[in-house]
Coordinates of C-alpha atoms in Angstrom, one line a residue:
M18 CA -43.8 311.7 185.8
T19 CA -47.3 312.6 184.7
V20 CA -48.7 310.6 181.8
Q21 CA -50.8 312.7 179.5
P22 CA -54.1 311.0 178.3
D23 CA -54.1 309.9 174.7
D24 CA -57.0 312.1 173.6
G25 CA -55.6 312.7 170.1
L26 CA -55.1 316.4 170.9
S27 CA -51.6 316.4 172.4
L28 CA -49.3 318.9 170.6
A29 CA -46.6 317.3 168.5
A30 CA -47.8 313.9 169.5
E31 CA -46.9 312.4 166.1
F32 CA -43.3 313.7 166.2
P33 CA -40.5 311.9 167.9
A34 CA -38.8 313.6 170.8
V35 CA -35.5 315.4 170.0
T36 CA -32.5 316.3 172.1
R37 CA -30.3 319.3 172.3
E38 CA -27.4 317.2 171.0
Q39 CA -29.3 316.5 167.8
W40 CA -30.0 320.2 167.3
Q41 CA -26.3 320.9 167.9
R42 CA -25.2 318.4 165.3
L43 CA -27.5 320.1 162.7
V44 CA -25.9 323.4 163.6
T45 CA -22.5 321.9 163.2
N46 CA -23.2 320.9 159.7
V47 CA -24.6 324.3 158.7
L48 CA -21.5 326.1 160.2
R49 CA -19.2 323.7 158.4
K50 CA -20.8 324.5 155.1
S51 CA -20.7 328.2 155.8
G52 CA -16.9 328.1 156.3
A53 CA -17.0 328.7 160.0
G54 CA -14.7 325.8 160.7
E55 CA -15.0 322.6 162.6
V56 CA -17.0 323.3 165.8
T57 CA -19.1 320.8 167.6
G58 CA -21.5 320.4 170.5
T59 CA -21.7 323.5 172.8
E60 CA -19.0 325.2 170.7
A61 CA -21.4 325.2 167.7
E62 CA -24.1 326.7 169.9
E63 CA -21.8 329.3 171.3
A64 CA -20.8 330.3 167.7
L65 CA -24.4 331.5 167.2
S66 CA -24.7 333.4 170.5
T67 CA -24.8 337.2 170.6
P68 CA -22.9 339.2 173.2
L69 CA -24.8 341.7 175.4
Q70 CA -23.7 344.3 177.8
D71 CA -22.8 343.3 181.4
G72 CA -21.0 340.2 180.1
L73 CA -24.2 338.4 179.2
R74 CA -24.9 336.5 176.0
T75 CA -28.0 335.6 174.1
R76 CA -27.9 332.0 173.0
P77 CA -29.7 330.7 169.9
L78 CA -31.7 328.0 171.8
Y79 CA -33.3 328.0 175.2
T80 CA -35.0 324.9 176.8
A81 CA -36.2 323.9 180.2
E82 CA -32.6 323.1 181.0
D83 CA -31.9 326.8 181.0
A84 CA -34.4 327.6 183.7
P85 CA -32.9 330.0 186.4
E86 CA -31.1 328.3 189.3
G87 CA -31.8 331.0 192.0
G88 CA -29.4 332.2 194.6
A89 CA -27.0 335.2 194.4
G90 CA -29.0 337.0 197.0
C91 CA -32.1 336.8 194.9
A92 CA -35.3 334.7 195.2
D93 CA -35.1 331.2 193.9
V94 CA -38.2 331.2 191.6
P95 CA -40.2 333.9 189.7
G96 CA -43.2 333.2 192.0
F97 CA -46.7 334.3 191.2
P98 CA -48.1 337.7 190.1
G99 CA -48.6 340.0 193.1
F100 CA -46.5 337.9 195.4
A101 CA -42.8 338.1 196.4
P102 CA -40.4 338.3 194.7
Y103 CA -42.8 340.1 192.3
V104 CA -40.9 339.1 189.1
R105 CA -44.3 338.4 187.5
G106 CA -45.9 341.7 188.5
A107 CA -46.5 343.9 191.5
T108 CA -50.2 343.0 191.7
P109 CA -52.1 339.7 191.2
K110 CA -53.9 341.1 188.1
G111 CA -50.9 342.9 186.6
N112 CA -52.0 345.9 184.5
S113 CA -55.2 344.1 183.5
P114 CA -57.7 345.2 182.3
A115 CA -57.3 348.9 182.2
G116 CA -53.6 349.0 181.3
W117 CA -50.8 351.0 182.8
D118 CA -50.8 354.7 183.9
V119 CA -50.1 356.7 180.7
R120 CA -47.9 359.5 182.0
Q121 CA -46.8 362.4 179.8
Q122 CA -43.9 364.8 180.5
H123 CA -44.2 368.6 180.2
R124 CA -41.0 370.6 180.4
S125 CA -41.9 374.0 178.8
A126 CA -41.4 377.2 180.8
D127 CA -44.4 378.8 179.2
V128 CA -47.4 378.5 181.6
A129 CA -50.2 378.9 178.9
R130 CA -48.5 376.4 176.6
T131 CA -48.1 373.9 179.4
N132 CA -51.7 374.2 180.5
D133 CA -53.0 373.8 177.0
A134 CA -50.8 370.7 176.5
V135 CA -51.8 369.2 179.9
L136 CA -55.5 369.6 179.2
A137 CA -55.2 368.2 175.7
D138 CA -53.3 365.2 177.0
L139 CA -55.7 364.4 179.8
E140 CA -58.7 364.7 177.4
N141 CA -57.1 362.3 174.9
G142 CA -55.9 359.3 176.9
V143 CA -53.2 360.4 179.3
S144 CA -53.9 359.5 182.9
S145 CA -51.2 361.3 184.9
V146 CA -49.1 364.4 184.5
W147 CA -45.3 364.7 184.9
L148 CA -44.2 368.4 185.3
V149 CA -40.6 369.5 185.2
L150 CA -40.3 372.6 187.4
G151 CA -37.7 375.1 188.4
R152 CA -34.7 376.1 186.3
A153 CA -35.3 373.2 183.9
G154 CA -38.9 373.8 183.3
L155 CA -42.0 375.7 184.6
P156 CA -41.6 378.3 187.4
V157 CA -42.8 376.7 190.7
S158 CA -45.0 379.7 191.3
A159 CA -46.9 378.9 188.1
L160 CA -47.8 375.4 189.1
G161 CA -51.4 376.3 190.0
A162 CA -52.0 378.1 186.6
A163 CA -50.5 375.2 184.7
L164 CA -53.0 372.8 186.4
D165 CA -56.0 375.1 185.8
G166 CA -58.9 373.1 184.7
V167 CA -57.4 369.8 185.8
Y168 CA -59.5 367.5 188.0
L169 CA -56.8 366.9 190.6
D170 CA -58.8 364.2 192.4
L171 CA -58.7 362.2 189.2
A172 CA -55.3 363.0 187.6
P173 CA -52.1 362.2 189.6
V174 CA -49.4 364.8 189.4
V175 CA -45.7 363.9 189.4
L176 CA -43.2 366.7 190.1
D177 CA -39.6 366.9 189.0
A178 CA -38.3 370.1 190.6
G179 CA -34.6 369.3 191.4
E180 CA -33.3 371.5 194.2
E181 CA -36.6 373.4 194.4
F182 CA -38.4 370.3 195.5
D183 CA -39.5 371.7 198.9
A184 CA -41.2 374.8 197.3
A185 CA -42.8 372.7 194.6
A186 CA -44.2 370.2 197.1
S187 CA -45.6 373.0 199.2
E188 CA -47.2 374.7 196.1
L189 CA -48.7 371.4 194.9
L190 CA -50.4 370.7 198.2
R191 CA -51.5 374.3 198.5
V192 CA -53.2 374.0 195.1
H193 CA -54.9 370.7 196.2
G194 CA -56.1 372.4 199.4
E195 CA -57.4 375.4 197.6
R196 CA -59.4 373.2 195.3
E197 CA -60.7 371.2 198.3
V198 CA -59.2 367.9 197.1
S199 CA -59.4 365.3 199.9
P200 CA -55.9 364.1 201.1
S201 CA -57.1 360.5 200.4
D202 CA -57.6 361.5 196.7
V203 CA -54.2 363.3 196.2
A204 CA -52.1 361.0 194.1
G205 CA -48.7 361.2 192.4
N206 CA -45.2 361.9 193.5
L207 CA -43.6 364.9 195.0
G208 CA -40.4 364.0 193.1
A209 CA -37.6 364.4 195.7
D210 CA -34.4 362.8 194.4
P211 CA -31.4 364.3 196.1
L212 CA -28.9 361.6 194.8
G213 CA -30.3 361.8 191.3
L214 CA -29.8 365.6 191.4
L215 CA -26.2 365.1 192.6
A216 CA -25.6 362.7 189.7
R217 CA -26.9 365.3 187.3
T218 CA -25.1 368.3 188.7
G219 CA -22.1 367.0 190.6
D220 CA -22.9 369.5 193.4
E221 CA -23.0 367.8 196.7
G222 CA -23.8 371.0 198.6
P223 CA -27.6 370.7 198.8
T224 CA -27.7 366.9 199.1
S225 CA -27.8 366.6 202.9
Q226 CA -30.4 369.3 203.3
L227 CA -32.6 367.8 200.5
L228 CA -32.4 364.4 202.2
E229 CA -33.6 365.9 205.4
T230 CA -36.4 367.8 203.6
A231 CA -37.5 364.7 201.8
A232 CA -37.6 362.8 205.1
R233 CA -39.7 365.6 206.6
W234 CA -42.2 365.5 203.7
A235 CA -42.4 361.7 203.9
R236 CA -43.3 361.8 207.6
R237 CA -45.9 364.5 206.8
V238 CA -47.7 362.7 204.0
S239 CA -47.2 359.0 205.0
G240 CA -50.2 359.0 207.4
T241 CA -52.4 361.5 205.6
H242 CA -52.0 361.0 201.9
P243 CA -52.0 357.2 201.1
R244 CA -51.8 357.6 197.4
L245 CA -49.0 360.2 197.4
R246 CA -45.3 359.3 197.3
T247 CA -42.4 361.6 198.2
L248 CA -39.3 360.2 196.5
T249 CA -38.4 359.2 193.0
V250 CA -35.5 356.8 192.6
D251 CA -34.5 358.0 189.1
A252 CA -32.2 355.7 187.2
L253 CA -32.3 357.8 184.1
P254 CA -29.1 359.8 185.0
Y255 CA -27.1 356.5 184.9
H256 CA -28.8 355.3 181.7
E257 CA -28.3 358.7 180.0
A258 CA -24.6 358.6 181.0
G259 CA -24.1 355.5 179.0
G260 CA -24.7 352.9 181.7
S261 CA -25.6 349.3 181.0
P262 CA -28.9 347.8 182.2
A263 CA -27.2 346.1 185.2
Q264 CA -25.4 349.4 186.1
E265 CA -28.8 351.2 185.9
L266 CA -30.4 348.6 188.2
G267 CA -27.5 348.6 190.6
C268 CA -27.4 352.4 191.0
S269 CA -31.1 352.5 191.5
L270 CA -30.9 349.9 194.3
A271 CA -28.0 351.7 196.0
T272 CA -30.0 355.0 195.8
A273 CA -33.1 353.4 197.2
V274 CA -31.2 351.8 200.0
A275 CA -29.8 355.2 200.9
Y276 CA -33.3 356.7 200.9
L277 CA -34.6 353.8 203.1
R278 CA -31.9 354.6 205.6
T279 CA -32.7 358.2 205.7
L280 CA -36.5 357.6 206.1
T281 CA -36.1 355.0 208.8
D282 CA -33.7 357.2 210.7
A283 CA -36.3 359.9 210.5
G284 CA -38.8 357.6 212.3
L285 CA -40.7 355.8 209.5
S286 CA -41.1 352.1 209.6
P287 CA -39.4 350.1 206.8
E288 CA -42.8 349.3 205.3
D289 CA -43.9 353.0 205.3
A290 CA -40.6 354.0 203.9
C291 CA -40.9 351.6 201.0
R292 CA -44.4 353.1 200.2
Q293 CA -42.7 356.5 199.7
L294 CA -40.6 355.4 196.8
E295 CA -41.2 355.1 193.1
F296 CA -38.6 353.8 190.7
R297 CA -38.0 355.3 187.2
Y298 CA -36.2 353.2 184.5
A299 CA -35.4 353.7 180.8
A300 CA -37.2 351.5 178.3
S301 CA -35.2 351.0 175.1
A302 CA -35.9 349.4 171.7
D303 CA -33.9 346.4 172.9
Q304 CA -37.2 344.9 173.9
F305 CA -36.1 341.7 175.6
T306 CA -33.5 343.5 177.7
T307 CA -36.1 346.0 178.8
I308 CA -38.5 343.3 179.7
A309 CA -35.9 341.4 181.7
K310 CA -34.7 344.7 183.4
L311 CA -38.1 345.6 184.8
R312 CA -38.7 342.1 186.0
A313 CA -35.2 341.9 187.6
A314 CA -35.7 345.3 189.2
R315 CA -38.8 344.0 191.1
R316 CA -37.0 340.9 192.1
L317 CA -34.0 342.8 193.5
W318 CA -36.1 345.3 195.4
A319 CA -38.1 342.5 196.9
R320 CA -34.9 341.0 198.2
V321 CA -33.8 344.4 199.7
A322 CA -37.3 344.8 201.3
Q323 CA -37.1 341.3 202.7
A324 CA -33.8 342.0 204.3
C325 CA -35.4 345.1 205.9
G326 CA -38.2 343.0 207.3
V327 CA -40.9 344.1 204.9
T328 CA -43.2 341.2 204.1
S329 CA -46.3 343.0 202.9
G330 CA -47.3 344.4 199.5
A331 CA -45.2 347.4 200.3
A332 CA -42.2 345.4 199.0
A333 CA -43.6 345.5 195.5
Q334 CA -41.6 348.0 193.5
R335 CA -43.7 350.7 191.8
Q336 CA -42.1 351.4 188.4
H337 CA -42.3 354.3 186.0
A338 CA -40.8 353.4 182.6
V339 CA -39.6 356.2 180.2
T340 CA -38.7 355.6 176.6
S341 CA -34.9 356.0 176.4
P342 CA -33.6 359.5 175.6
V343 CA -30.3 357.9 174.5
M344 CA -31.9 356.1 171.6
M345 CA -33.7 359.2 170.3
T346 CA -32.1 360.7 167.2
R347 CA -32.1 364.3 165.9
R348 CA -31.7 363.3 162.2
D349 CA -34.7 361.4 160.7
P350 CA -36.6 361.7 164.0
W351 CA -39.7 360.0 162.4
V352 CA -37.9 356.7 163.1
N353 CA -38.2 357.5 166.8
M354 CA -41.8 356.6 166.5
L355 CA -40.8 353.0 165.8
R356 CA -38.3 353.0 168.6
T357 CA -40.7 354.3 171.2
T358 CA -43.4 351.8 170.0
V359 CA -41.1 348.9 170.6
A360 CA -39.9 350.4 174.0
T361 CA -43.5 350.9 175.1
L362 CA -44.4 347.3 174.2
A363 CA -41.4 346.1 176.2
A364 CA -42.3 348.3 179.2
G365 CA -45.9 347.0 179.2
V366 CA -44.8 343.4 178.9
G367 CA -42.2 344.0 181.6
G368 CA -44.9 345.1 184.0
A369 CA -44.3 348.8 184.4
D370 CA -47.0 350.6 186.4
A371 CA -46.6 353.9 184.5
V372 CA -45.2 354.5 181.1
T373 CA -44.0 357.8 179.6
V374 CA -43.5 357.8 175.8
L375 CA -41.1 360.6 174.8
P376 CA -42.4 362.4 171.7
F377 CA -40.5 361.6 168.5
D378 CA -39.1 365.1 168.3
H379 CA -37.9 365.1 171.9
A380 CA -34.2 365.4 170.8
A381 CA -35.1 368.4 168.6
G382 CA -36.7 370.5 171.4
L383 CA -40.1 371.0 172.8
P384 CA -42.7 368.8 171.1
D385 CA -45.5 370.1 169.0
A386 CA -49.1 369.0 169.3
F387 CA -48.8 366.3 166.7
A388 CA -45.8 364.7 168.4
R389 CA -47.5 364.7 171.8
R390 CA -50.6 363.1 170.2
V391 CA -48.4 360.3 168.6
A392 CA -46.7 359.8 172.0
R393 CA -49.9 359.3 174.0
N394 CA -51.5 357.2 171.3
T395 CA -48.6 354.8 171.3
S396 CA -49.6 353.6 174.8
T397 CA -53.3 353.6 173.8
I398 CA -52.7 351.4 170.8
V399 CA -50.6 348.9 172.7
I400 CA -53.2 348.7 175.5
E401 CA -56.5 349.0 173.5
E402 CA -55.6 347.5 170.2
A403 CA -52.7 345.1 170.8
H404 CA -54.4 344.0 174.1
V405 CA -51.0 343.7 175.9
A406 CA -52.5 344.6 179.2
R407 CA -55.0 341.8 179.0
V408 CA -52.3 339.3 179.7
I409 CA -50.6 339.0 183.2
D410 CA -46.8 338.8 182.7
P411 CA -46.9 338.1 179.0
A412 CA -43.2 337.1 179.0
G413 CA -43.6 334.7 181.9
G414 CA -42.5 331.1 181.2
S415 CA -40.3 332.1 178.3
W416 CA -37.1 330.3 179.0
Y417 CA -35.1 333.0 177.3
V418 CA -36.8 335.9 179.3
E419 CA -36.6 334.0 182.6
R420 CA -32.9 333.2 182.1
L421 CA -32.1 336.7 181.0
T422 CA -34.0 338.1 184.0
D423 CA -32.0 335.9 186.3
E424 CA -28.6 336.7 184.7
L425 CA -29.3 340.5 184.7
A426 CA -30.4 340.4 188.3
R427 CA -27.2 338.7 189.3
A428 CA -25.1 341.2 187.4
A429 CA -27.0 344.1 188.9
W430 CA -26.7 342.6 192.4
A431 CA -23.0 342.3 192.1
W432 CA -22.7 346.0 191.0
F433 CA -25.0 347.1 193.9
Q434 CA -22.8 345.2 196.4
E435 CA -19.7 346.9 195.0
I436 CA -21.3 350.3 195.5
E437 CA -22.3 349.4 199.1
R438 CA -18.8 348.2 199.8
A439 CA -17.6 351.6 198.5
G440 CA -19.7 353.4 201.1
G441 CA -23.0 353.6 199.3
Q442 CA -24.4 355.6 196.4
L443 CA -23.4 359.0 197.8
A444 CA -19.8 357.9 198.3
A445 CA -19.7 356.2 194.9
L446 CA -20.9 359.4 193.2
R447 CA -18.5 361.6 195.2
D448 CA -15.4 359.4 194.6
G449 CA -16.0 358.9 190.9
L450 CA -16.7 355.2 191.0
V451 CA -20.0 355.5 189.2
R452 CA -18.7 357.9 186.6
E453 CA -15.7 355.8 185.8
R454 CA -17.6 352.6 185.4
L455 CA -20.3 354.2 183.3
A456 CA -17.7 356.0 181.1
A457 CA -16.0 352.6 180.4
T458 CA -19.3 351.0 179.4
W459 CA -20.1 353.9 177.1
A460 CA -16.6 353.9 175.6
Q461 CA -17.1 350.2 174.6
R462 CA -20.6 350.9 173.2
T463 CA -19.2 353.9 171.3
E464 CA -16.9 351.5 169.5
E465 CA -19.9 349.3 168.6
L466 CA -21.7 352.4 167.2
A467 CA -18.6 353.6 165.3
H468 CA -18.2 350.2 163.6
R469 CA -21.9 350.1 163.0
R470 CA -22.2 346.8 164.8
E471 CA -25.0 348.6 166.6
P472 CA -26.8 350.3 163.7
V473 CA -28.9 353.5 164.1
T474 CA -31.5 353.7 161.3
G475 CA -31.6 357.1 159.7
V476 CA -28.2 358.0 161.1
S477 CA -25.5 355.4 160.6
E478 CA -27.7 353.3 158.3
F479 CA -29.9 354.6 155.5
P480 CA -29.5 358.3 156.2
L481 CA -31.5 360.9 154.2
L482 CA -28.9 363.5 153.5
D483 CA -31.2 366.1 151.9
E484 CA -34.1 365.8 154.3
E485 CA -35.1 369.1 155.9
P486 CA -34.3 368.9 159.7
V487 CA -37.2 369.1 162.2
R488 CA -37.0 372.3 164.1
R489 CA -38.6 372.9 167.5
D490 CA -38.6 375.5 170.2
V491 CA -35.6 375.3 172.5
P492 CA -36.5 373.8 176.0
P493 CA -35.1 375.2 179.3
E494 CA -31.6 374.2 179.9
Q495 CA -31.3 370.9 181.9
P496 CA -29.1 370.7 185.0
G497 CA -25.5 369.7 184.2
G498 CA -22.1 369.5 185.6
G499 CA -22.4 365.9 186.9
L500 CA -22.7 362.7 184.8
P501 CA -22.7 363.4 181.1
R502 CA -25.8 362.9 178.8
V503 CA -25.0 360.8 175.8
R504 CA -26.9 359.8 172.7
R505 CA -26.3 357.0 170.3
D506 CA -26.2 359.4 167.4
E507 CA -23.7 361.9 168.8
A508 CA -20.6 360.9 166.8
Y509 CA -22.5 360.9 163.5
E510 CA -24.4 364.1 164.5
A511 CA -21.0 365.8 164.9
L512 CA -20.0 364.7 161.3
R513 CA -23.4 365.8 159.9
A514 CA -23.0 369.2 161.7
R515 CA -19.7 369.7 159.9
S516 CA -21.4 368.9 156.6
D517 CA -24.2 371.3 157.3
A518 CA -21.8 374.1 158.1
H519 CA -19.9 373.4 154.8
L520 CA -23.2 373.6 153.0
A521 CA -24.1 376.9 154.6
D522 CA -20.7 378.4 153.7
T523 CA -20.3 377.1 150.2
G524 CA -23.7 376.2 148.9
A525 CA -22.8 372.5 148.4
R526 CA -22.1 369.5 150.5
P527 CA -18.7 367.8 150.5
T528 CA -18.7 365.2 147.7
V529 CA -16.9 361.9 147.0
P530 CA -17.1 360.5 143.4
L531 CA -17.9 356.7 143.4
L532 CA -15.9 355.4 140.5
A533 CA -18.0 352.5 139.4
L534 CA -16.1 349.8 137.3
G535 CA -17.7 347.3 135.0
S536 CA -21.4 346.7 134.5
A537 CA -24.2 347.9 136.8
A538 CA -24.7 344.3 138.0
A539 CA -21.0 344.2 139.1
Y540 CA -20.9 347.5 140.9
T541 CA -24.4 348.2 142.3
T542 CA -24.1 346.3 145.6
R543 CA -20.9 348.1 146.6
V544 CA -22.1 351.5 145.3
T545 CA -25.1 351.1 147.5
F546 CA -23.0 350.2 150.5
A547 CA -20.5 353.1 149.9
S548 CA -23.3 355.6 149.3
N549 CA -24.9 354.7 152.6
L550 CA -21.7 355.0 154.5
F551 CA -20.6 358.4 153.1
Q552 CA -24.0 359.9 153.6
A553 CA -23.9 358.9 157.3
G554 CA -21.1 361.4 157.5
G555 CA -22.9 364.1 155.6
I556 CA -20.8 363.4 152.4
A557 CA -22.7 363.3 149.1
P558 CA -21.8 360.4 146.9
R559 CA -21.6 360.9 143.1
L560 CA -22.0 357.8 141.0
T561 CA -19.5 358.0 138.1
P562 CA -19.1 354.9 135.9
V563 CA -15.5 354.8 134.6
D564 CA -12.8 352.6 133.0
A565 CA -9.1 352.9 132.9
E566 CA -9.2 355.5 130.1
T567 CA -11.9 357.8 131.6
A568 CA -10.9 357.5 135.3
A569 CA -8.5 360.4 135.2
A570 CA -11.0 362.8 133.8
A571 CA -13.7 361.7 136.2
A572 CA -11.4 362.0 139.2
R573 CA -9.8 365.3 138.3
G574 CA -10.6 368.0 141.0
A575 CA -11.7 365.5 143.6
G576 CA -9.8 365.2 146.8
V577 CA -11.2 361.7 147.6
V578 CA -12.6 359.0 145.4
C579 CA -13.9 355.5 146.1
L580 CA -13.7 352.6 143.6
C581 CA -16.7 350.3 143.6
S582 CA -17.2 347.0 141.8
S583 CA -17.0 343.2 142.3
D584 CA -13.8 341.3 143.2
A585 CA -13.5 339.9 139.7
V586 CA -13.6 343.4 138.1
Y587 CA -11.2 344.7 140.7
A588 CA -8.7 342.1 139.6
E589 CA -8.9 343.3 136.0
Q590 CA -9.3 347.1 136.4
A591 CA -8.7 348.5 139.9
E592 CA -5.0 349.0 139.7
A593 CA -5.2 351.0 136.5
V594 CA -8.0 353.1 137.7
A595 CA -6.3 353.8 141.0
R596 CA -3.1 354.9 139.2
A597 CA -5.1 357.2 136.9
A598 CA -6.9 358.8 139.9
K599 CA -3.6 359.5 141.7
E600 CA -2.1 360.9 138.5
A601 CA -5.2 363.2 138.3
G602 CA -4.3 364.7 141.7
V603 CA -6.6 362.7 144.0
R604 CA -5.1 362.6 147.5
R605 CA -7.0 359.6 148.9
V606 CA -8.3 356.6 146.9
F607 CA -10.6 354.2 148.7
L608 CA -11.9 350.8 147.5
A609 CA -15.2 349.4 148.5
G610 CA -14.8 345.9 149.9
R611 CA -11.9 343.8 151.2
P612 CA -9.1 343.2 148.8
G613 CA -7.8 339.8 149.9
E614 CA -4.9 338.7 147.9
L615 CA -5.0 341.9 145.8
R616 CA -4.1 344.1 148.8
G617 CA -0.4 344.5 148.0
S618 CA -0.8 345.3 144.3
L619 CA -3.7 347.7 145.0
E620 CA -1.8 349.6 147.6
A621 CA 1.2 349.8 145.3
A622 CA -1.1 351.3 142.6
G623 CA -2.4 354.0 145.0
V624 CA -5.3 352.6 147.1
D625 CA -5.1 354.2 150.5
G626 CA -7.9 352.5 152.4
Y627 CA -11.0 350.3 152.2
V628 CA -14.7 350.9 152.8
A629 CA -16.0 347.7 154.2
A630 CA -18.4 346.3 156.8
G631 CA -17.0 346.2 160.3
G632 CA -14.6 349.1 159.8
D633 CA -14.5 352.2 162.0
A634 CA -17.0 354.3 160.0
V635 CA -16.7 357.4 162.3
A636 CA -12.9 357.5 162.0
L637 CA -13.0 357.0 158.2
L638 CA -15.7 359.6 157.6
S639 CA -13.9 362.1 159.9
G640 CA -10.7 361.6 158.0
V641 CA -12.5 362.1 154.6
L642 CA -14.0 365.4 155.9
D643 CA -10.6 366.5 157.0
E644 CA -9.1 365.6 153.6
L645 CA -11.9 367.6 151.9
G646 CA -11.1 370.6 154.0
V647 CA -14.4 370.5 156.0
Q648 CA -13.9 372.2 159.3

């Protein structure tokens, strides 16, 4: 044991050492006072843990005892930045000092609009361009015009052309040649992703041909274009289908292994094949999971590369992080700025080489100039003002992050091995294994969203019912037919759409009177809760203070009402008010809160249901809209 010198500067030197057991005893006392029951030791600690996807849990306390143990087909230690297993970064200096590659996406089919947007982005902080081509974006033949005025020896171009990859790659290199750009200065990615396209479309027909074409392009550029990659291992199709972080990682590994086999069969060495791949992952507002996912991805890929005999820097995974489309909302899209800011921070801390911030109006359609400006400035602020890029592996050494990285890597490795046992990614997509697993994960998450255990600000929590929606031009239709594209807001968006249609037809939104009993001090808390809930479904609440004598008049003509007050007031007035509402013709009477011992008498008086935390908000709101005749 190393003895620290007594220089009077040791941190916490005047405080006695404490143990985990002492902390657990303190937690036990707090839980006992809160009514959680008699739990002790590790049980007390587990009572404060939070479940995550993939069977993982976040515990309330992490110490050196929680350091990763290694194994499970993965490296034993995080290592050093720039060295295998690259957990701490793909290069020794990380993203320091210049920061990551700020990459912006363009998906408009309008050539002039795309060119204007590309030039504006590059002049204001963006360092590379991501162009969607083909049926989902810009015509391939217009690629040169879209890049007019771009210094192609300085700005890398990343293509996303789907099944038109071959034509797009040829056109891009033709443009480079026409402008006399040296092959050594050509940077970016040709964007071939046959298995990602299969996941998007479900059409296996072109897959084999596209794999052969990608291998041919990889052979062509490997020796002549050192800064150009051929294939993108895009994990977004699995994230957008509702997959968990471990499922996203496992699918990306299986896809990359399939591409390695194709490239080495075509004559490339494993090292050259690795250099032809770039990995694309989603960065969500769950910042610690995003950080751990990117670190775990590098660790896992280093293990695969090691198994293939790659020991050079080619084993370092090149990562492109994209702020999650699943978390973007159509209602109150301004909140998306906050979500993408947290996701960008997480991507930078996690060590992504390139980051794309989707504009806040991404879910509404094609972004306007203001949205693109905010998107590119998000990275600029995190790099230049928050100085995140000045620190190599900012999360390194955090027992929580290191443990989460390790656990996520293990879960992803297990899923990857299952895919390989099933015959690889192509077979797993063809036979429905991937679809079934992702659907099960999304179904579980949908339950969390419906019960608002995973809140969505501006949608399921604190909605602005009368806010004017953001309207944008419609983008080209994205490829479909394969894995679904989901959003966290979709169930509530369907409810709000019903309300919007009702408003258009009748001139008013569906309304539920909130029958407030007693004083304002007694009912305000539950009125606020009920108002928030009903507005999440597009239902306008109407505050109506009542008592037993005025309840019938206040409720007359309403199909649904909700009683709101404190438990003490409920005991005195709720039964009489519920009976009066029923006698006035109300079909459904709700009560805000949990009735406890009053349940039997309240239901006998006419209360049909309860508006309370933890309930299925989507089912309740859908039923209320049905009861109000909203189609």
